[in-house]
Amino acid sequence: MNGKTHLMGGLAACAVVETVVDGSDLSPLFYLSGMVGAFLPDICHVHSTIGRRLPLLSRIVSFLFGHRTFTHSILFLAVVYGLLHVFLPDARNVQLGLFAGMISHIILDMATVRGVKLFFPFSLRVRLPLFIRTGGKFEGIVQFALVIWLVIWSYQFVQTWM
Ligand SMILES: [Zn+2]
C-alpha cells in the first residue's frame, strides 16, 4: 500500500483503539505516534515516506533485510515493544499509538499481492484471502473506505462532546 493508505489506516486503527481502550487520557501524541507507527515498517524501503526522511537508516535496513521482511514481522513488533519498554516505559500514549499504526500497516500490506513475511526469519509470505495490487485502482477504494470510517468515527466522537 502507498503512504496515504497507510496514514489513513494508522488513524483508523487509532480510532478503533480509542473506542476499545479507556480513551480518557489518550492525547494528540497518541495519534501522532499512530501516524509514525503507520509509516515505520516501510523504513525498509528507501523510496517510502519514512525512507526518504531517514535515508541512511533506510538503506541499512533495506540492505540487511530487504523489503517487507523483518520490519513487517511479529519479531519487529517484539523488538519495538522491548525498546519502548526500556526507553519509554511510562509513555502509554506513544506505545499504544505506535503499535496501532504498525499493526495497521502490516495488516494493510497483508492485503496486497506480495503479502508480508510475518514470521520472519521464516520465509513464509502471509497474504489475506482478499488482496489488491499496490497503487492499483482498488487501493483508491480502500482509501475511500478508510476515509468514510474516519468521518463516521469523527462524527460519533464529536457527538460525545455535545
Ligand atoms: Zn509496508
JSON list of C-alpha atoms and ligand atoms in Angstrom, two decimals:
[
{"chain": "A", "resi": 1, "resn": "MET", "atom": "CA", "xyz": [0.00, 0.00, 0.00]},
{"chain": "A", "resi": 2, "resn": "ASN", "atom": "CA", "xyz": [1.15, 3.57, -0.52]},
{"chain": "A", "resi": 3, "resn": "GLY", "atom": "CA", "xyz": [1.87, 6.19, 2.16]},
{"chain": "A", "resi": 4, "resn": "LYS", "atom": "CA", "xyz": [-1.58, 7.81, 2.04]},
{"chain": "A", "resi": 5, "resn": "THR", "atom": "CA", "xyz": [-3.33, 4.49, 2.60]},
{"chain": "A", "resi": 6, "resn": "HIS", "atom": "CA", "xyz": [-1.04, 3.66, 5.50]},
{"chain": "A", "resi": 7, "resn": "LEU", "atom": "CA", "xyz": [-1.60, 7.09, 7.06]},
{"chain": "A", "resi": 8, "resn": "MET", "atom": "CA", "xyz": [-5.37, 6.67, 6.93]},
{"chain": "A", "resi": 9, "resn": "GLY", "atom": "CA", "xyz": [-5.07, 3.08, 8.13]},
{"chain": "A", "resi": 10, "resn": "GLY", "atom": "CA", "xyz": [-2.99, 4.23, 11.10]},
{"chain": "A", "resi": 11, "resn": "LEU", "atom": "CA", "xyz": [-5.52, 6.90, 12.03]},
{"chain": "A", "resi": 12, "resn": "ALA", "atom": "CA", "xyz": [-8.41, 4.44, 11.64]},
{"chain": "A", "resi": 13, "resn": "ALA", "atom": "CA", "xyz": [-6.57, 1.95, 13.88]},
{"chain": "A", "resi": 14, "resn": "CYS", "atom": "CA", "xyz": [-6.04, 4.69, 16.48]},
{"chain": "A", "resi": 15, "resn": "ALA", "atom": "CA", "xyz": [-9.76, 5.47, 16.34]},
{"chain": "A", "resi": 16, "resn": "VAL", "atom": "CA", "xyz": [-10.53, 1.79, 16.99]},
{"chain": "A", "resi": 17, "resn": "VAL", "atom": "CA", "xyz": [-8.06, 1.65, 19.89]},
{"chain": "A", "resi": 18, "resn": "GLU", "atom": "CA", "xyz": [-9.54, 4.82, 21.39]},
{"chain": "A", "resi": 19, "resn": "THR", "atom": "CA", "xyz": [-13.01, 3.26, 21.42]},
{"chain": "A", "resi": 20, "resn": "VAL", "atom": "CA", "xyz": [-11.77, -0.07, 22.84]},
{"chain": "A", "resi": 21, "resn": "VAL", "atom": "CA", "xyz": [-9.30, 1.27, 25.44]},
{"chain": "A", "resi": 22, "resn": "ASP", "atom": "CA", "xyz": [-10.45, 3.77, 28.04]},
{"chain": "A", "resi": 23, "resn": "GLY", "atom": "CA", "xyz": [-9.74, 6.82, 25.92]},
{"chain": "A", "resi": 24, "resn": "SER", "atom": "CA", "xyz": [-9.94, 9.47, 28.61]},
{"chain": "A", "resi": 25, "resn": "ASP", "atom": "CA", "xyz": [-6.19, 10.10, 28.69]},
{"chain": "A", "resi": 26, "resn": "LEU", "atom": "CA", "xyz": [-5.31, 9.49, 25.03]},
{"chain": "A", "resi": 27, "resn": "SER", "atom": "CA", "xyz": [-3.70, 12.68, 23.78]},
{"chain": "A", "resi": 28, "resn": "PRO", "atom": "CA", "xyz": [-2.80, 14.11, 20.37]},
{"chain": "A", "resi": 29, "resn": "LEU", "atom": "CA", "xyz": [0.57, 12.42, 20.97]},
{"chain": "A", "resi": 30, "resn": "PHE", "atom": "CA", "xyz": [-1.29, 9.11, 20.68]},
{"chain": "A", "resi": 31, "resn": "TYR", "atom": "CA", "xyz": [-2.48, 10.00, 17.17]},
{"chain": "A", "resi": 32, "resn": "LEU", "atom": "CA", "xyz": [0.92, 11.41, 16.21]},
{"chain": "A", "resi": 33, "resn": "SER", "atom": "CA", "xyz": [2.54, 8.15, 17.35]},
{"chain": "A", "resi": 34, "resn": "GLY", "atom": "CA", "xyz": [-0.09, 6.25, 15.36]},
{"chain": "A", "resi": 35, "resn": "MET", "atom": "CA", "xyz": [0.93, 8.14, 12.23]},
{"chain": "A", "resi": 36, "resn": "VAL", "atom": "CA", "xyz": [4.63, 7.43, 12.85]},
{"chain": "A", "resi": 37, "resn": "GLY", "atom": "CA", "xyz": [3.79, 3.77, 13.52]},
{"chain": "A", "resi": 38, "resn": "ALA", "atom": "CA", "xyz": [1.81, 3.63, 10.28]},
{"chain": "A", "resi": 39, "resn": "PHE", "atom": "CA", "xyz": [4.93, 4.61, 8.31]},
{"chain": "A", "resi": 40, "resn": "LEU", "atom": "CA", "xyz": [7.61, 2.90, 10.42]},
{"chain": "A", "resi": 41, "resn": "PRO", "atom": "CA", "xyz": [7.58, -0.63, 8.88]},
{"chain": "A", "resi": 42, "resn": "ASP", "atom": "CA", "xyz": [8.42, 0.86, 5.46]},
{"chain": "A", "resi": 43, "resn": "ILE", "atom": "CA", "xyz": [11.80, 2.03, 6.80]},
{"chain": "A", "resi": 44, "resn": "CYS", "atom": "CA", "xyz": [12.97, -0.99, 4.77]},
{"chain": "A", "resi": 45, "resn": "HIS", "atom": "CA", "xyz": [12.04, 0.86, 1.56]},
{"chain": "A", "resi": 46, "resn": "VAL", "atom": "CA", "xyz": [14.28, 3.80, 0.57]},
{"chain": "A", "resi": 47, "resn": "HIS", "atom": "CA", "xyz": [11.56, 5.44, -1.56]},
{"chain": "A", "resi": 48, "resn": "SER", "atom": "CA", "xyz": [8.84, 5.18, 1.09]},
{"chain": "A", "resi": 49, "resn": "THR", "atom": "CA", "xyz": [7.56, 8.18, 3.05]},
{"chain": "A", "resi": 50, "resn": "ILE", "atom": "CA", "xyz": [9.75, 7.39, 6.08]},
{"chain": "A", "resi": 51, "resn": "GLY", "atom": "CA", "xyz": [12.62, 6.03, 3.97]},
{"chain": "A", "resi": 52, "resn": "ARG", "atom": "CA", "xyz": [13.00, 9.39, 2.21]},
{"chain": "A", "resi": 53, "resn": "ARG", "atom": "CA", "xyz": [13.18, 11.16, 5.58]},
{"chain": "A", "resi": 54, "resn": "LEU", "atom": "CA", "xyz": [15.70, 8.75, 7.12]},
{"chain": "A", "resi": 55, "resn": "PRO", "atom": "CA", "xyz": [17.71, 7.69, 4.04]},
{"chain": "A", "resi": 56, "resn": "LEU", "atom": "CA", "xyz": [20.79, 6.30, 5.81]},
{"chain": "A", "resi": 57, "resn": "LEU", "atom": "CA", "xyz": [18.83, 4.14, 8.27]},
{"chain": "A", "resi": 58, "resn": "SER", "atom": "CA", "xyz": [16.52, 3.08, 5.45]},
{"chain": "A", "resi": 59, "resn": "ARG", "atom": "CA", "xyz": [19.44, 1.97, 3.25]},
{"chain": "A", "resi": 60, "resn": "ILE", "atom": "CA", "xyz": [20.96, -0.01, 6.11]},
{"chain": "A", "resi": 61, "resn": "VAL", "atom": "CA", "xyz": [17.67, -1.78, 6.95]},
{"chain": "A", "resi": 62, "resn": "SER", "atom": "CA", "xyz": [16.95, -2.38, 3.26]},
{"chain": "A", "resi": 63, "resn": "PHE", "atom": "CA", "xyz": [20.46, -3.81, 2.73]},
{"chain": "A", "resi": 64, "resn": "LEU", "atom": "CA", "xyz": [20.25, -6.08, 5.79]},
{"chain": "A", "resi": 65, "resn": "PHE", "atom": "CA", "xyz": [16.71, -7.39, 5.42]},
{"chain": "A", "resi": 66, "resn": "GLY", "atom": "CA", "xyz": [15.16, -6.41, 2.08]},
{"chain": "A", "resi": 67, "resn": "HIS", "atom": "CA", "xyz": [11.63, -5.11, 1.65]},
{"chain": "A", "resi": 68, "resn": "ARG", "atom": "CA", "xyz": [8.65, -6.34, 3.69]},
{"chain": "A", "resi": 69, "resn": "THR", "atom": "CA", "xyz": [10.58, -8.85, 5.75]},
{"chain": "A", "resi": 70, "resn": "PHE", "atom": "CA", "xyz": [11.85, -8.06, 9.28]},
{"chain": "A", "resi": 71, "resn": "THR", "atom": "CA", "xyz": [10.07, -4.70, 9.62]},
{"chain": "A", "resi": 72, "resn": "HIS", "atom": "CA", "xyz": [6.75, -6.30, 8.66]},
{"chain": "A", "resi": 73, "resn": "SER", "atom": "CA", "xyz": [7.01, -9.17, 11.14]},
{"chain": "A", "resi": 74, "resn": "ILE", "atom": "CA", "xyz": [5.94, -10.18, 14.63]},
{"chain": "A", "resi": 75, "resn": "LEU", "atom": "CA", "xyz": [9.65, -10.17, 15.51]},
{"chain": "A", "resi": 76, "resn": "PHE", "atom": "CA", "xyz": [9.86, -6.45, 14.64]},
{"chain": "A", "resi": 77, "resn": "LEU", "atom": "CA", "xyz": [6.82, -5.71, 16.82]},
{"chain": "A", "resi": 78, "resn": "ALA", "atom": "CA", "xyz": [8.52, -7.59, 19.67]},
{"chain": "A", "resi": 79, "resn": "VAL", "atom": "CA", "xyz": [11.79, -5.64, 19.18]},
{"chain": "A", "resi": 80, "resn": "VAL", "atom": "CA", "xyz": [9.95, -2.29, 19.18]},
{"chain": "A", "resi": 81, "resn": "TYR", "atom": "CA", "xyz": [8.00, -3.41, 22.25]},
{"chain": "A", "resi": 82, "resn": "GLY", "atom": "CA", "xyz": [11.28, -4.21, 24.00]},
{"chain": "A", "resi": 83, "resn": "LEU", "atom": "CA", "xyz": [12.84, -0.86, 23.03]},
{"chain": "A", "resi": 84, "resn": "LEU", "atom": "CA", "xyz": [9.78, 1.07, 24.22]},
{"chain": "A", "resi": 85, "resn": "HIS", "atom": "CA", "xyz": [9.75, -0.92, 27.46]},
{"chain": "A", "resi": 86, "resn": "VAL", "atom": "CA", "xyz": [13.38, 0.07, 28.10]},
{"chain": "A", "resi": 87, "resn": "PHE", "atom": "CA", "xyz": [13.46, 3.67, 26.82]},
{"chain": "A", "resi": 88, "resn": "LEU", "atom": "CA", "xyz": [9.86, 4.94, 27.20]},
{"chain": "A", "resi": 89, "resn": "PRO", "atom": "CA", "xyz": [8.30, 2.70, 29.87]},
{"chain": "A", "resi": 90, "resn": "ASP", "atom": "CA", "xyz": [5.74, 5.28, 31.02]},
{"chain": "A", "resi": 91, "resn": "ALA", "atom": "CA", "xyz": [4.76, 6.72, 27.62]},
{"chain": "A", "resi": 92, "resn": "ARG", "atom": "CA", "xyz": [1.47, 4.82, 27.24]},
{"chain": "A", "resi": 93, "resn": "ASN", "atom": "CA", "xyz": [0.22, 7.15, 24.50]},
{"chain": "A", "resi": 94, "resn": "VAL", "atom": "CA", "xyz": [3.34, 6.64, 22.40]},
{"chain": "A", "resi": 95, "resn": "GLN", "atom": "CA", "xyz": [3.30, 2.86, 22.93]},
{"chain": "A", "resi": 96, "resn": "LEU", "atom": "CA", "xyz": [-0.38, 2.44, 22.04]},
{"chain": "A", "resi": 97, "resn": "GLY", "atom": "CA", "xyz": [-0.17, 4.78, 19.06]},
{"chain": "A", "resi": 98, "resn": "LEU", "atom": "CA", "xyz": [2.95, 3.20, 17.60]},
{"chain": "A", "resi": 99, "resn": "PHE", "atom": "CA", "xyz": [1.50, -0.29, 17.92]},
{"chain": "A", "resi": 100, "resn": "ALA", "atom": "CA", "xyz": [-1.87, 0.69, 16.45]},
{"chain": "A", "resi": 101, "resn": "GLY", "atom": "CA", "xyz": [-0.06, 2.26, 13.49]},
{"chain": "A", "resi": 102, "resn": "MET", "atom": "CA", "xyz": [2.41, -0.58, 12.95]},
{"chain": "A", "resi": 103, "resn": "ILE", "atom": "CA", "xyz": [-0.23, -3.31, 13.19]},
{"chain": "A", "resi": 104, "resn": "SER", "atom": "CA", "xyz": [-2.49, -1.43, 10.75]},
{"chain": "A", "resi": 105, "resn": "HIS", "atom": "CA", "xyz": [0.45, -1.13, 8.34]},
{"chain": "A", "resi": 106, "resn": "ILE", "atom": "CA", "xyz": [1.23, -4.84, 8.46]},
{"chain": "A", "resi": 107, "resn": "ILE", "atom": "CA", "xyz": [-2.44, -5.82, 8.01]},
{"chain": "A", "resi": 108, "resn": "LEU", "atom": "CA", "xyz": [-2.83, -3.44, 5.04]},
{"chain": "A", "resi": 109, "resn": "ASP", "atom": "CA", "xyz": [0.31, -4.87, 3.40]},
{"chain": "A", "resi": 110, "resn": "MET", "atom": "CA", "xyz": [-1.06, -8.37, 4.01]},
{"chain": "A", "resi": 111, "resn": "ALA", "atom": "CA", "xyz": [-3.95, -7.30, 1.78]},
{"chain": "A", "resi": 112, "resn": "THR", "atom": "CA", "xyz": [-1.61, -6.84, -1.21]},
{"chain": "A", "resi": 113, "resn": "VAL", "atom": "CA", "xyz": [-0.45, -9.30, -3.87]},
{"chain": "A", "resi": 114, "resn": "ARG", "atom": "CA", "xyz": [3.02, -9.54, -2.36]},
{"chain": "A", "resi": 115, "resn": "GLY", "atom": "CA", "xyz": [1.92, -10.08, 1.26]},
{"chain": "A", "resi": 116, "resn": "VAL", "atom": "CA", "xyz": [4.47, -9.87, 4.10]},
{"chain": "A", "resi": 117, "resn": "LYS", "atom": "CA", "xyz": [6.96, -12.18, 5.80]},
{"chain": "A", "resi": 118, "resn": "LEU", "atom": "CA", "xyz": [5.02, -12.02, 9.05]},
{"chain": "A", "resi": 119, "resn": "PHE", "atom": "CA", "xyz": [7.03, -14.82, 10.66]},
{"chain": "A", "resi": 120, "resn": "PHE", "atom": "CA", "xyz": [10.48, -13.54, 9.59]},
{"chain": "A", "resi": 121, "resn": "PRO", "atom": "CA", "xyz": [13.17, -15.03, 9.75]},
{"chain": "A", "resi": 122, "resn": "PHE", "atom": "CA", "xyz": [10.98, -17.78, 8.29]},
{"chain": "A", "resi": 123, "resn": "SER", "atom": "CA", "xyz": [10.36, -17.11, 4.62]},
{"chain": "A", "resi": 124, "resn": "LEU", "atom": "CA", "xyz": [6.62, -17.85, 4.58]},
{"chain": "A", "resi": 125, "resn": "ARG", "atom": "CA", "xyz": [4.74, -14.95, 2.99]},
{"chain": "A", "resi": 126, "resn": "VAL", "atom": "CA", "xyz": [1.38, -14.18, 4.59]},
{"chain": "A", "resi": 127, "resn": "ARG", "atom": "CA", "xyz": [-1.41, -12.68, 2.49]},
{"chain": "A", "resi": 128, "resn": "LEU", "atom": "CA", "xyz": [-5.08, -12.14, 3.29]},
{"chain": "A", "resi": 129, "resn": "PRO", "atom": "CA", "xyz": [-7.64, -14.04, 1.16]},
{"chain": "A", "resi": 130, "resn": "LEU", "atom": "CA", "xyz": [-8.80, -10.69, -0.23]},
{"chain": "A", "resi": 131, "resn": "PHE", "atom": "CA", "xyz": [-5.88, -8.75, -1.71]},
{"chain": "A", "resi": 132, "resn": "ILE", "atom": "CA", "xyz": [-5.15, -5.94, -4.16]},
{"chain": "A", "resi": 133, "resn": "ARG", "atom": "CA", "xyz": [-2.24, -4.57, -6.15]},
{"chain": "A", "resi": 134, "resn": "THR", "atom": "CA", "xyz": [-0.32, -1.67, -4.52]},
{"chain": "A", "resi": 135, "resn": "GLY", "atom": "CA", "xyz": [-1.08, 1.56, -6.37]},
{"chain": "A", "resi": 136, "resn": "GLY", "atom": "CA", "xyz": [-3.86, -0.10, -8.37]},
{"chain": "A", "resi": 137, "resn": "LYS", "atom": "CA", "xyz": [-7.39, 1.27, -8.75]},
{"chain": "A", "resi": 138, "resn": "PHE", "atom": "CA", "xyz": [-8.65, -0.81, -5.83]},
{"chain": "A", "resi": 139, "resn": "GLU", "atom": "CA", "xyz": [-6.27, 0.95, -3.46]},
{"chain": "A", "resi": 140, "resn": "GLY", "atom": "CA", "xyz": [-8.36, 4.08, -4.05]},
{"chain": "A", "resi": 141, "resn": "ILE", "atom": "CA", "xyz": [-11.40, 2.13, -2.86]},
{"chain": "A", "resi": 142, "resn": "VAL", "atom": "CA", "xyz": [-9.53, 1.07, 0.29]},
{"chain": "A", "resi": 143, "resn": "GLN", "atom": "CA", "xyz": [-8.58, 4.72, 0.91]},
{"chain": "A", "resi": 144, "resn": "PHE", "atom": "CA", "xyz": [-12.17, 5.80, 0.35]},
{"chain": "A", "resi": 145, "resn": "ALA", "atom": "CA", "xyz": [-13.44, 3.17, 2.83]},
{"chain": "A", "resi": 146, "resn": "LEU", "atom": "CA", "xyz": [-10.90, 4.34, 5.43]},
{"chain": "A", "resi": 147, "resn": "VAL", "atom": "CA", "xyz": [-11.94, 7.97, 4.95]},
{"chain": "A", "resi": 148, "resn": "ILE", "atom": "CA", "xyz": [-15.62, 7.02, 5.39]},
{"chain": "A", "resi": 149, "resn": "TRP", "atom": "CA", "xyz": [-14.70, 5.12, 8.56]},
{"chain": "A", "resi": 150, "resn": "LEU", "atom": "CA", "xyz": [-12.78, 8.14, 9.90]},
{"chain": "A", "resi": 151, "resn": "VAL", "atom": "CA", "xyz": [-15.65, 10.53, 9.08]},
{"chain": "A", "resi": 152, "resn": "ILE", "atom": "CA", "xyz": [-18.18, 8.28, 10.86]},
{"chain": "A", "resi": 153, "resn": "TRP", "atom": "CA", "xyz": [-15.87, 7.88, 13.84]},
{"chain": "A", "resi": 154, "resn": "SER", "atom": "CA", "xyz": [-15.19, 11.67, 13.99]},
{"chain": "A", "resi": 155, "resn": "TYR", "atom": "CA", "xyz": [-18.91, 12.36, 13.86]},
{"chain": "A", "resi": 156, "resn": "GLN", "atom": "CA", "xyz": [-19.55, 9.97, 16.78]},
{"chain": "A", "resi": 157, "resn": "PHE", "atom": "CA", "xyz": [-16.59, 11.45, 18.66]},
{"chain": "A", "resi": 158, "resn": "VAL", "atom": "CA", "xyz": [-17.92, 15.00, 18.24]},
{"chain": "A", "resi": 159, "resn": "GLN", "atom": "CA", "xyz": [-21.40, 13.86, 19.34]},
{"chain": "A", "resi": 160, "resn": "THR", "atom": "CA", "xyz": [-20.00, 12.57, 22.65]},
{"chain": "A", "resi": 161, "resn": "TRP", "atom": "CA", "xyz": [-18.72, 16.10, 23.33]},
{"chain": "A", "resi": 162, "resn": "MET", "atom": "CA", "xyz": [-22.09, 17.78, 22.65]},
{"chain": "B", "resi": 1, "resn": "ZN", "atom": "ZN", "xyz": [4.94, -1.84, 4.10]}
]
